[in-house]
Short mmCIF file of C-alpha atoms in Angstrom, two decimals:
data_model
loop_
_atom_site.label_atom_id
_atom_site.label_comp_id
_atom_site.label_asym_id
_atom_site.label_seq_id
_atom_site.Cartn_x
_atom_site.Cartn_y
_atom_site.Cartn_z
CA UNK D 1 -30.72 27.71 -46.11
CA UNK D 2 -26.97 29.06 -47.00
CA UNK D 3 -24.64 31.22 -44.31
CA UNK D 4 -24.32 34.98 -44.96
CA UNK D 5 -20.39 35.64 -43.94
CA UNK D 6 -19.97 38.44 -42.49
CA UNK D 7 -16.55 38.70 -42.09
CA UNK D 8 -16.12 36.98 -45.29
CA UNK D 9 -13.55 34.32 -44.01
CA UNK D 10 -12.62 31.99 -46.31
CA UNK D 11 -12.67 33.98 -49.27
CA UNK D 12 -16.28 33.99 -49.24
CA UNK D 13 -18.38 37.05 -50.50
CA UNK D 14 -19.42 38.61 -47.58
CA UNK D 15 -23.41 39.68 -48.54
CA UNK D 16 -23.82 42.35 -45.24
CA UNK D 17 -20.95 43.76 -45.82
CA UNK D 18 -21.01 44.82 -49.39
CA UNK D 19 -25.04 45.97 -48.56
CA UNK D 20 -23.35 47.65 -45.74
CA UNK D 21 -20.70 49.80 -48.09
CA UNK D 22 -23.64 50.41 -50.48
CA UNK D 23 -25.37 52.34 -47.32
CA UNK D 24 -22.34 53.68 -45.69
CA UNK D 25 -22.09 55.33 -49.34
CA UNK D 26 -25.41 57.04 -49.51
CA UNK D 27 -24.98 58.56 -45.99
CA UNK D 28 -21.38 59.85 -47.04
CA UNK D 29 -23.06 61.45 -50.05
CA UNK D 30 -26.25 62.84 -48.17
CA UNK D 31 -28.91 61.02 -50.40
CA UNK D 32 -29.88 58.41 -47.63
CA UNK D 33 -33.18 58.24 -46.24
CA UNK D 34 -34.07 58.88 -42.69
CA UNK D 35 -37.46 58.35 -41.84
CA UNK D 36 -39.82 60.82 -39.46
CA UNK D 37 -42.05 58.69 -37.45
CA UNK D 38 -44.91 61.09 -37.51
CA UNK D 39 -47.82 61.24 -35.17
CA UNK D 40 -50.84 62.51 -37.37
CA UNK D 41 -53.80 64.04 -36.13
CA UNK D 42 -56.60 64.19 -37.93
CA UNK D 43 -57.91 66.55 -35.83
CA UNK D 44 -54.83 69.06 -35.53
CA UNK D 45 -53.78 68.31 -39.16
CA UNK D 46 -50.93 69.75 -40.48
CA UNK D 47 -50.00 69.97 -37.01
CA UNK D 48 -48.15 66.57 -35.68
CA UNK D 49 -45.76 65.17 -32.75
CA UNK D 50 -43.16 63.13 -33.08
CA UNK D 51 -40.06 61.98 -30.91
CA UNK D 52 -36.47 63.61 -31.62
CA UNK D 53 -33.15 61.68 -31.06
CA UNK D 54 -32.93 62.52 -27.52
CA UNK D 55 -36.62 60.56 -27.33
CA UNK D 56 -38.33 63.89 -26.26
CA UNK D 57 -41.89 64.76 -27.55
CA UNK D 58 -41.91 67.91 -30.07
CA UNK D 59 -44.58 69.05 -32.44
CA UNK D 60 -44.04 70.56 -36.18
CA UNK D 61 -46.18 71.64 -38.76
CA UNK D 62 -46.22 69.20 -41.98
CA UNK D 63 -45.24 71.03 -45.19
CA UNK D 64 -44.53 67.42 -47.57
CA UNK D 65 -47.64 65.90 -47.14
CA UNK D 66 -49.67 65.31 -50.66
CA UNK D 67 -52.69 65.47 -48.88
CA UNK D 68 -53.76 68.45 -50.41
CA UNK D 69 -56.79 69.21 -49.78
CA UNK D 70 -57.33 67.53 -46.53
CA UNK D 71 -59.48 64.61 -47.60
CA UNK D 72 -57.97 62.06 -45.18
CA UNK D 73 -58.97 63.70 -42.12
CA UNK D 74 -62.70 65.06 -43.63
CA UNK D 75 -64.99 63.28 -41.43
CA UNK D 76 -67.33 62.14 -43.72
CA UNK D 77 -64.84 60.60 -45.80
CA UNK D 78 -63.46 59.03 -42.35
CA UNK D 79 -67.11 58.12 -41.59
CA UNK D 80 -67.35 55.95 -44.75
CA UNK D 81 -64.28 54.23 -43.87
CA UNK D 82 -65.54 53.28 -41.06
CA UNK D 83 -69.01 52.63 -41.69
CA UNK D 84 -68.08 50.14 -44.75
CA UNK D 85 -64.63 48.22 -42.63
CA UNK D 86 -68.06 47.44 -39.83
CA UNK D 87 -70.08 45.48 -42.62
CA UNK D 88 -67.53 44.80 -44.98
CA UNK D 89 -64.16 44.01 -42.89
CA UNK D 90 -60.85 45.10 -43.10
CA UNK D 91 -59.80 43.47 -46.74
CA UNK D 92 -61.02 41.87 -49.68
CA UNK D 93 -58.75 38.69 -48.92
CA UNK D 94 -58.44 38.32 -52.77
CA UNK D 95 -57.56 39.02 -55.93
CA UNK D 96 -60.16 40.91 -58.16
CA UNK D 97 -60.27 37.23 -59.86
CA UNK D 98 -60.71 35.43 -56.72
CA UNK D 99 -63.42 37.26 -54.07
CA UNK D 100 -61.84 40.45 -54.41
CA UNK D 101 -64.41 42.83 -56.32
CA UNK D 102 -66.93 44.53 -54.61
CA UNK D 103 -70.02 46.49 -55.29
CA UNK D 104 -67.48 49.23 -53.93
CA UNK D 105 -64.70 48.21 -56.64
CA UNK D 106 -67.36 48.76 -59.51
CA UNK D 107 -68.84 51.59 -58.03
CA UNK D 108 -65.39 53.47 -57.58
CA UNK D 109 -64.30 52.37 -61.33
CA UNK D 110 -67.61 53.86 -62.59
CA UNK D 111 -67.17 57.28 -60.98
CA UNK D 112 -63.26 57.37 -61.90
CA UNK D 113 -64.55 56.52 -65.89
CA UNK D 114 -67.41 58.97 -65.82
CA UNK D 115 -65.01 61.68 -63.89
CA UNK D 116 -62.14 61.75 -66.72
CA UNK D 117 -64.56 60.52 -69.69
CA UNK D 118 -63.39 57.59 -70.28
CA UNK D 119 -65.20 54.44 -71.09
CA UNK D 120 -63.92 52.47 -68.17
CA UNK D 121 -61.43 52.40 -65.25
CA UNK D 122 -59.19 50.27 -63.17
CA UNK D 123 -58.32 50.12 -59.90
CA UNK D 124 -54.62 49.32 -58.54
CA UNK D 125 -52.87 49.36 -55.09
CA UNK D 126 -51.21 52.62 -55.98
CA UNK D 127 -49.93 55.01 -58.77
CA UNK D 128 -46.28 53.30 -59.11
CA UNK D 129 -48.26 49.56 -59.90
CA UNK D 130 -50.55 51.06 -62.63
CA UNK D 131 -48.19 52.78 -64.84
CA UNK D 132 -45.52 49.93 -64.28
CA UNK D 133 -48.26 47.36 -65.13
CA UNK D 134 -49.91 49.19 -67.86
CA UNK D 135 -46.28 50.06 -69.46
CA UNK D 136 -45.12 46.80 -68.95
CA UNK D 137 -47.78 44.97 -70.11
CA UNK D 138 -48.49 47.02 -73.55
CA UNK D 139 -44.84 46.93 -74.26
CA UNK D 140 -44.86 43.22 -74.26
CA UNK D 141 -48.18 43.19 -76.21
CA UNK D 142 -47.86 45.44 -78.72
CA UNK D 143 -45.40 44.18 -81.40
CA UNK D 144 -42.48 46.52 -82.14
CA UNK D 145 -43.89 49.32 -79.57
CA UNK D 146 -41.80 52.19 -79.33
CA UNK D 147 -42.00 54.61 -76.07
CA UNK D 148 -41.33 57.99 -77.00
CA UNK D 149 -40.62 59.66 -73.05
CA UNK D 150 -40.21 62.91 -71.33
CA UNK D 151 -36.95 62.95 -69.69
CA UNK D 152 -38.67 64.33 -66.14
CA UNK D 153 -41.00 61.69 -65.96
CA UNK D 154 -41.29 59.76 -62.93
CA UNK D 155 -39.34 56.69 -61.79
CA UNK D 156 -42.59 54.42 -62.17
CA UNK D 157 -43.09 55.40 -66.05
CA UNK D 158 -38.99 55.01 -65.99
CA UNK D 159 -39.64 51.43 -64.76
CA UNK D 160 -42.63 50.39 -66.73
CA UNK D 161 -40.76 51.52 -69.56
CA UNK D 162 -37.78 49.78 -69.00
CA UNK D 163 -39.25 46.22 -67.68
CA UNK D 164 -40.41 45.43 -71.04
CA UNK D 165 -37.22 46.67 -72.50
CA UNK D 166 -38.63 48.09 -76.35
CA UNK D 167 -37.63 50.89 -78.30
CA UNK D 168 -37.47 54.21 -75.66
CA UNK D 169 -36.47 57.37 -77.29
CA UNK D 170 -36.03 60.17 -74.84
CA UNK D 171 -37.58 64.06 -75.50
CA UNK D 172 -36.54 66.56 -73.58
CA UNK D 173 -38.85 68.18 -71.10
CA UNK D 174 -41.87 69.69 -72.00
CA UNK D 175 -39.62 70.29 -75.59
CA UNK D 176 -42.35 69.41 -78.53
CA UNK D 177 -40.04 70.74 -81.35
CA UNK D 178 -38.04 67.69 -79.98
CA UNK D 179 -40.99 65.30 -79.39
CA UNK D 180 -42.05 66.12 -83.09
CA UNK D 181 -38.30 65.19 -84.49
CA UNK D 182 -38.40 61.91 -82.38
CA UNK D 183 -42.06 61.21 -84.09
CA UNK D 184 -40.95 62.12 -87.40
CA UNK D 185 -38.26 59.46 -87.28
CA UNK D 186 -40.05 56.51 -86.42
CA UNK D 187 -41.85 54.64 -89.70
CA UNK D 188 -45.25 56.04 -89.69
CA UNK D 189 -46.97 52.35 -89.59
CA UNK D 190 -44.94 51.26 -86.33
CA UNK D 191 -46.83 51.21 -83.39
CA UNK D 192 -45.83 54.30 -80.83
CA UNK D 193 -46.73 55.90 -77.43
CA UNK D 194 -45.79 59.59 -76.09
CA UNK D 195 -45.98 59.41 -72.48
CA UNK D 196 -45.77 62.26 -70.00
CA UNK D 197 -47.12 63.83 -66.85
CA UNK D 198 -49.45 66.66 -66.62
CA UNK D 199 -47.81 68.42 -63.31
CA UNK D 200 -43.93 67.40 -63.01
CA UNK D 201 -43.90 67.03 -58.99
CA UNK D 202 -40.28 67.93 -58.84
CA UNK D 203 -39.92 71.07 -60.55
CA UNK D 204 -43.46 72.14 -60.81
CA UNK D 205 -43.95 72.56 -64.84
CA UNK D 206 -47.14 71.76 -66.17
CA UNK D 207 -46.89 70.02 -69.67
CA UNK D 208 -47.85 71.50 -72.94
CA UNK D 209 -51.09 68.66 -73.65
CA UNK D 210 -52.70 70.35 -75.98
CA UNK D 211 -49.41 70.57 -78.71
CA UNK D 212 -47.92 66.51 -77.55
CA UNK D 213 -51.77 65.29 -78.27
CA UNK D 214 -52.01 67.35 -81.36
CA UNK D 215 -48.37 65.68 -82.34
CA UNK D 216 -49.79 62.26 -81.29
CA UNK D 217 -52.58 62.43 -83.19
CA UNK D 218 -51.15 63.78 -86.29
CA UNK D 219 -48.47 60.51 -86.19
CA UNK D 220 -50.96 58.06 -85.21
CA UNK D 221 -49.28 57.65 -82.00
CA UNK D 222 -51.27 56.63 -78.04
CA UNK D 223 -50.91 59.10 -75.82
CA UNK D 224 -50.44 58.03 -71.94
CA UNK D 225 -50.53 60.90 -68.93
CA UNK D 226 -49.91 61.24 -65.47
CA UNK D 227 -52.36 63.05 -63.24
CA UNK D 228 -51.07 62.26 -60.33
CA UNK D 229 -50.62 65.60 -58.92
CA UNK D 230 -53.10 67.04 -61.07
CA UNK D 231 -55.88 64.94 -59.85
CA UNK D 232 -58.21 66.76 -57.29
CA UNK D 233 -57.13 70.37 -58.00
CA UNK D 234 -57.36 71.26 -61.82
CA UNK D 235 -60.59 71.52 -63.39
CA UNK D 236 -64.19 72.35 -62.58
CA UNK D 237 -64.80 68.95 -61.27
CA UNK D 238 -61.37 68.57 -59.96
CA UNK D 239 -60.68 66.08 -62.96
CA UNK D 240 -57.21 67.63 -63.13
CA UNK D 241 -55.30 69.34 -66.06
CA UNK D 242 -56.68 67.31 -68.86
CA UNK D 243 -60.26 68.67 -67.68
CA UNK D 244 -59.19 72.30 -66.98
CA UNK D 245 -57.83 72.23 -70.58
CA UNK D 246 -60.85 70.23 -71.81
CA UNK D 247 -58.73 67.97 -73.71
CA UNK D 248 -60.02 64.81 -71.83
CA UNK D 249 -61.36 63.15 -74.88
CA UNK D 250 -57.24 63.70 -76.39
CA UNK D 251 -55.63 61.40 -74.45
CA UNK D 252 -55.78 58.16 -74.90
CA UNK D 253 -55.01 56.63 -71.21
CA UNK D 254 -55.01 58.63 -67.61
CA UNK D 255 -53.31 57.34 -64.99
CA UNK D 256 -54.00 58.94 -61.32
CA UNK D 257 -53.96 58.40 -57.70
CA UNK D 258 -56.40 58.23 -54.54
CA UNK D 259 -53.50 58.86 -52.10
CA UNK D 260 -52.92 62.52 -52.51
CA UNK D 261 -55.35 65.14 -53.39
CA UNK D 262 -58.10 62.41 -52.73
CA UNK D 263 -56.81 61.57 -49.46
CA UNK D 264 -57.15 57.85 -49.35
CA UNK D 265 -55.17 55.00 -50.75
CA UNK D 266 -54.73 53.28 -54.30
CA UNK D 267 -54.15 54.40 -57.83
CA UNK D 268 -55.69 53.58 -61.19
CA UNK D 269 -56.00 53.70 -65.15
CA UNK D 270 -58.82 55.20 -66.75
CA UNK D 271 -59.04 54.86 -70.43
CA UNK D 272 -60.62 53.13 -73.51
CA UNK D 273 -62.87 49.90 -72.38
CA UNK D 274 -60.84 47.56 -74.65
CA UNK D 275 -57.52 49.13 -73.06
CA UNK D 276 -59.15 48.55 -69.75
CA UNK D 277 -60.15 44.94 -70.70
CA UNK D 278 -56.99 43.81 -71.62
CA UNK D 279 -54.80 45.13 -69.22
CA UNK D 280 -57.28 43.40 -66.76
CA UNK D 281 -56.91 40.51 -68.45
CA UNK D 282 -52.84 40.47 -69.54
CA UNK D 283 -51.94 43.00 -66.98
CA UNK D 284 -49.94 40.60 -63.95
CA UNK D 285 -49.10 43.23 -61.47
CA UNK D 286 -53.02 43.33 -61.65
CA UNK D 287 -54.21 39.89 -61.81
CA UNK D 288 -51.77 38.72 -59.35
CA UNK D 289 -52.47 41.55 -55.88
CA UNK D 290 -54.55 40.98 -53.76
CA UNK D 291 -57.51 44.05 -54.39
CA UNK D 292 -57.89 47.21 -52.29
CA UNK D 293 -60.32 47.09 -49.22
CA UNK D 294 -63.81 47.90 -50.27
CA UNK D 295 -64.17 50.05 -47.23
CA UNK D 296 -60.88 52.19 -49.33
CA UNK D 297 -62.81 52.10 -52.43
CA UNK D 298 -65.93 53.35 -50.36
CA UNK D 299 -64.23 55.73 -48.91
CA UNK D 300 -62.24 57.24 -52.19
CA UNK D 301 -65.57 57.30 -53.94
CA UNK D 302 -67.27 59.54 -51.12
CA UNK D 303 -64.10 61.50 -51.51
CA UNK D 304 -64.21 62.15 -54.97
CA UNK D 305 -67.83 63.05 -54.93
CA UNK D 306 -67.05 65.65 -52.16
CA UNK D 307 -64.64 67.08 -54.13
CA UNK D 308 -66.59 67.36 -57.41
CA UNK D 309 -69.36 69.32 -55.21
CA UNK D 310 -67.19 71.83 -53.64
CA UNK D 311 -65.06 73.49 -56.00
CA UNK D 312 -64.36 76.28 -53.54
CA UNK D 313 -62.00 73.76 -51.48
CA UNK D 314 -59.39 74.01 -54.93
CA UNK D 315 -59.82 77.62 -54.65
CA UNK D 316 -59.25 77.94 -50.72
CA UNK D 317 -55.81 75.31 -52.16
CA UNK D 318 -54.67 77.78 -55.23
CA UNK D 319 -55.37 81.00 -53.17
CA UNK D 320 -52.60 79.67 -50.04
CA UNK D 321 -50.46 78.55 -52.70
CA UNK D 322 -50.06 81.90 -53.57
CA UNK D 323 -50.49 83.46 -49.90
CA UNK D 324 -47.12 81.12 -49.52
CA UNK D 325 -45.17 82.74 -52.26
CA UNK D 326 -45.81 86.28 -51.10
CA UNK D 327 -44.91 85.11 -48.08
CA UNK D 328 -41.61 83.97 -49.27
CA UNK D 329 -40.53 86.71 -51.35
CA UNK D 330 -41.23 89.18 -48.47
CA UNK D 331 -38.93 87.03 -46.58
CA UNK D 332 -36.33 86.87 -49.75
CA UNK D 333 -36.51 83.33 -49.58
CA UNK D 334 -35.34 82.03 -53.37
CA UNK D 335 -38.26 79.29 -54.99
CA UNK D 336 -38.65 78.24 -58.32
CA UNK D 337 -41.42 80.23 -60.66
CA UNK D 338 -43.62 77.65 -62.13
CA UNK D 339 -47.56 77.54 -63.20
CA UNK D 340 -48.74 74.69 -60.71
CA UNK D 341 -48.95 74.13 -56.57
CA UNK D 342 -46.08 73.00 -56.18
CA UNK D 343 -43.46 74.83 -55.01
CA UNK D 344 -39.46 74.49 -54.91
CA UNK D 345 -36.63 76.12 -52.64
CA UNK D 346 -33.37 75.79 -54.26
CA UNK D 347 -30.63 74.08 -51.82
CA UNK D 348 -28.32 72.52 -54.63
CA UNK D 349 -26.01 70.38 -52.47
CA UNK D 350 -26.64 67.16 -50.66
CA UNK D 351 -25.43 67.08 -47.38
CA UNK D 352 -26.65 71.02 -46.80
CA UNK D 353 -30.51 69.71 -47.90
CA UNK D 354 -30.26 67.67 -45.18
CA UNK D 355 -29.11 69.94 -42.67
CA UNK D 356 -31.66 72.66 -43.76
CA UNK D 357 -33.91 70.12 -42.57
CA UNK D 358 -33.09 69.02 -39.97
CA UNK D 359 -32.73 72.34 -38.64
CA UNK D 360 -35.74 73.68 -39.84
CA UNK D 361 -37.54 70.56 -38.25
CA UNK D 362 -35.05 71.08 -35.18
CA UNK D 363 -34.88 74.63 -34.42
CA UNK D 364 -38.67 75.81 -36.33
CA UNK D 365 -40.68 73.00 -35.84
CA UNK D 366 -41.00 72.70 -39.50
CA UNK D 367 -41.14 69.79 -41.46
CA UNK D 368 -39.65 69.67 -44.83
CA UNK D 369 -37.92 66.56 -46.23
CA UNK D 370 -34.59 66.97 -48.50
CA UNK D 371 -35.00 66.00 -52.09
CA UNK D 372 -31.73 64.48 -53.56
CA UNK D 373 -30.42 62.17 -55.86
CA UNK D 374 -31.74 60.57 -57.33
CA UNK D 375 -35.30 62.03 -56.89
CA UNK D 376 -33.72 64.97 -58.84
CA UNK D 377 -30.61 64.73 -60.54
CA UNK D 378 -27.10 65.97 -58.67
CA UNK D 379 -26.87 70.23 -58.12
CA UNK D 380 -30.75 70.26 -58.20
CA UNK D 381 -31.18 69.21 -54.72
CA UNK D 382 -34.42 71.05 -53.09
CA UNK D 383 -36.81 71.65 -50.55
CA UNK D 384 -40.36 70.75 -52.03
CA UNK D 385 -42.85 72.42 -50.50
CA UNK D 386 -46.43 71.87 -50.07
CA UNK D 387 -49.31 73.81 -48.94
CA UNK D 388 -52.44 72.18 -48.27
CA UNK D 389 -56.11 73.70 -47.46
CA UNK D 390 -55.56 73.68 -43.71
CA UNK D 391 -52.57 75.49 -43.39
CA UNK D 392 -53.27 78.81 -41.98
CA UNK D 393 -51.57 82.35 -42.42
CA UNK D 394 -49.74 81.69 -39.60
CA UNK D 395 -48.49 78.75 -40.79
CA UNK D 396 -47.26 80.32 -43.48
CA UNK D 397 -45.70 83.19 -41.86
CA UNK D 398 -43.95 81.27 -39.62
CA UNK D 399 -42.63 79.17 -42.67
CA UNK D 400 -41.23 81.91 -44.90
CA UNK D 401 -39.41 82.96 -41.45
CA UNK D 402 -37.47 79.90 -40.82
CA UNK D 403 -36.82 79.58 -44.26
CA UNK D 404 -34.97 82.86 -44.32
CA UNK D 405 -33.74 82.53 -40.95
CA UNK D 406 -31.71 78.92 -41.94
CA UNK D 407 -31.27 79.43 -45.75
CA UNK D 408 -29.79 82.79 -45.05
CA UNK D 409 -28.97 83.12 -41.67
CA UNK D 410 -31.29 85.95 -41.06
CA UNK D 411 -32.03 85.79 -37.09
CA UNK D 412 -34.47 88.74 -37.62
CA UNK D 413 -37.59 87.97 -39.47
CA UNK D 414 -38.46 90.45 -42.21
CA UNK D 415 -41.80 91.83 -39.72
CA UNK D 416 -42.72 94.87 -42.00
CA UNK D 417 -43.21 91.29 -44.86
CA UNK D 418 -44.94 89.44 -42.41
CA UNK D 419 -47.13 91.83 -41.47
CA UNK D 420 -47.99 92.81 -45.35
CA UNK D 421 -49.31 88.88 -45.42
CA UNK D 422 -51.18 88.79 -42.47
CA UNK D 423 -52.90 91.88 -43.22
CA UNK D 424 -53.52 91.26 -47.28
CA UNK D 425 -55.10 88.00 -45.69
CA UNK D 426 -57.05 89.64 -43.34
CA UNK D 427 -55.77 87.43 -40.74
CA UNK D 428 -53.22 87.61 -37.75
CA UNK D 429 -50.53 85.10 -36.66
CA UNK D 430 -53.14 84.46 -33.40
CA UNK D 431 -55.10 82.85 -35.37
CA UNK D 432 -55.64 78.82 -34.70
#
């Protein structure tokens, strides 16, 4: 083993102290991470405790959770959990290679394939590892493969992208005049991929699919999309955005999640069964982990099902989405306009973000996190916030006046606004 000096005497580098500087930096400039250690209930969800810096007991009311719809604390989905961890035990203790699929595995990658219309499907330990795998592993397959990306596009398409280091050409967001002039430049027998998201998590947009797969068609490019946060809550089914625009047989490969809007853990790929096959076959980051639990696969398959049966849960989501942004214009709290769920409060500056925060969490009992740099880039600094189906009027009311009240330094809610909610909803704040 070698010596780490500290101090470095000697003229030695000194390995804690440079990491050290590197931390001390992000503090100074308000984009380090503090972590909440938050005490979830399933039973009092979005409601949670947690312990403040003077190691006293509070409570708050989670508005950055991705659990949209609640499926982590539904108790049948909890029930299956349980039910298949008693017979099956608490991991696969293998790859998919070696022990690690499971009736549950296939099952799971059959209802993912059948619920986007794909062919096939394949499962991953999150989001981040599929589109860094799949990326990766066409880049390095597919001689002279140029990635043609949306400049808002997440940091695990950023890496995927990058790890196999081909051609990237960058169009600006949601821009398909711009995509088009990229396409046009590229020798029309060169192989080519557009990749994008369908619902940009940090700003809210929702991309224009049917005009980039028209474009990707016409030059005989593959088209790879995000669903991430469109997963669950577009669609009849809940597909997402692809199915809500019925443009599912247009794209070539979906990637999505099971950790948000499905309330579990895990991410995936559905797509063609020869793309399937051979990124199961040349894909590392997927031959090489160790599988998901089959009682998580169990349980993300009784999820999904749940959700495809009771459309009325994305309705219940959409209609509190919008509950919340009456809310905050009666309380003239500023948030970005956008089409999707998700919505954004304008902070701009670093250091404030955090101290928004921490005073809403602080003084409100409100629980927001900062987004900074580089999440978003520098001056776009935000509050993301995110409704789910449990949060009540109440909830909401009481969010829209702490927002005011530290944004603005309003000490008076806006009551005559708060009461216009409560009663459009039919609801008061007694409510539990």
């Amino acid at each position: 083993m070698f010596a780490i000096h500290k101090t470095g005497e000697g003229g030695m580098f000194s390995y804690d102290a440079y990491l050290q500087n590197k931390i001390e930096q992000l503090k100074e400039s308000g984009a380090y991470r503090y972590f909440l250690e938050v005490n979830k209930s399933a039973q009092h969800f979005p409601k949670f405790h947690y312990q403040n810096s003077e190691g006293v007991q509070r409570s708050a009311v989670n508005w950055c959770s991705n659990d949209y719809l609640c499926m982590s604390t539904h108790e049948e989905v909890i029930g299956k959990l349980s039910h298949v961890a008693y017979r099956s035990g608490t991991g696969s203790s293998g790859t998919r290679n070696i022990s690690g699929t499971t009736v549950h595995h296939r099952e799971l990658e059959k209802t993912l394939a059948t619920w986007h219309k794909k062919e096939a499907a394949l499962l991953f330990n999150g989001a981040y590892a599929a589109n860094v795998t799949t990326l990766q592993t066409l880049g390095k397959n597919i001689p002279g493969l140029v990635f043609i990306s949306d400049e808002r596009n997440h940091a695990s398409i950023i890496e995927g992208i990058r790890g196999c280091r081909n051609e990237k050409k960058i169009f600006r967001h949601n821009d398909v005049g711009h995509l088009e002039e990229i396409l046009r430049s590229i020798p029309a027998d060169q192989p080519k991929m557009v990749v994008f998201e369908s619902v940009y998590s940090m700003s809210g947009s929702i991309s224009p699919v049917k005009e980039i797969a028209g474009l990707a068609k016409k030059y005989h490019a593959l088209t790879y999309i995000d669903e991430v946060h469109g997963v669950g809550l577009y669609g009849k089914s809940g597909a997402g955005i692809l199915e809500r625009e019925d443009l599912q047989q247009e794209i070539d490969i979906v990637n999505g999640t099971l950790s948000k809007a499905i309330g579990v853990f895990g991410g995936y790929i559905a797509a063609s069964a020869t793309i399937v096959d051979f990124i199961r076959s040349y894909g590392s980051g997927f031959i090489f982990t160790t599988s998901l639990p089959p009682a998580v696969c169990s349980a993300a398959n009784k999820s999904i099902q749940l959700i495809q049966q009771n459309p009325e849960w994305r309705d219940e989501f959409h209609h509190n989405v919008l509950r919340l942004r009456e809310a905050l214009t009666q309380n003239t709290v500023e948030f970005l306009d956008n089409p999707s769920h998700i919505t954004i409060v304008p902070v701009r500056e670093a250091i404030r973000c955090r101290q928004v925060a921490s005073d809403l969490l602080e003084k409100q009992g409100v629980y927001l996190q900062p987004i900074n740099s580089p999440t978003v880039p520098r001056g776009e600094e935000c509050l993301r916030i995110i409704t789910t189906a449990r949060h009540l009027p109440k909830h909401i009311n009481h969010l829209a006046y702490s927002l005011n009240k530290i944004l603005n330094g309003n000490d008076q809610a806006h009551r005559a606004g708060i009461e216009t909610v409560a009663a459009a909803t039919g609801q008061g704040e007694a409510e539990d």
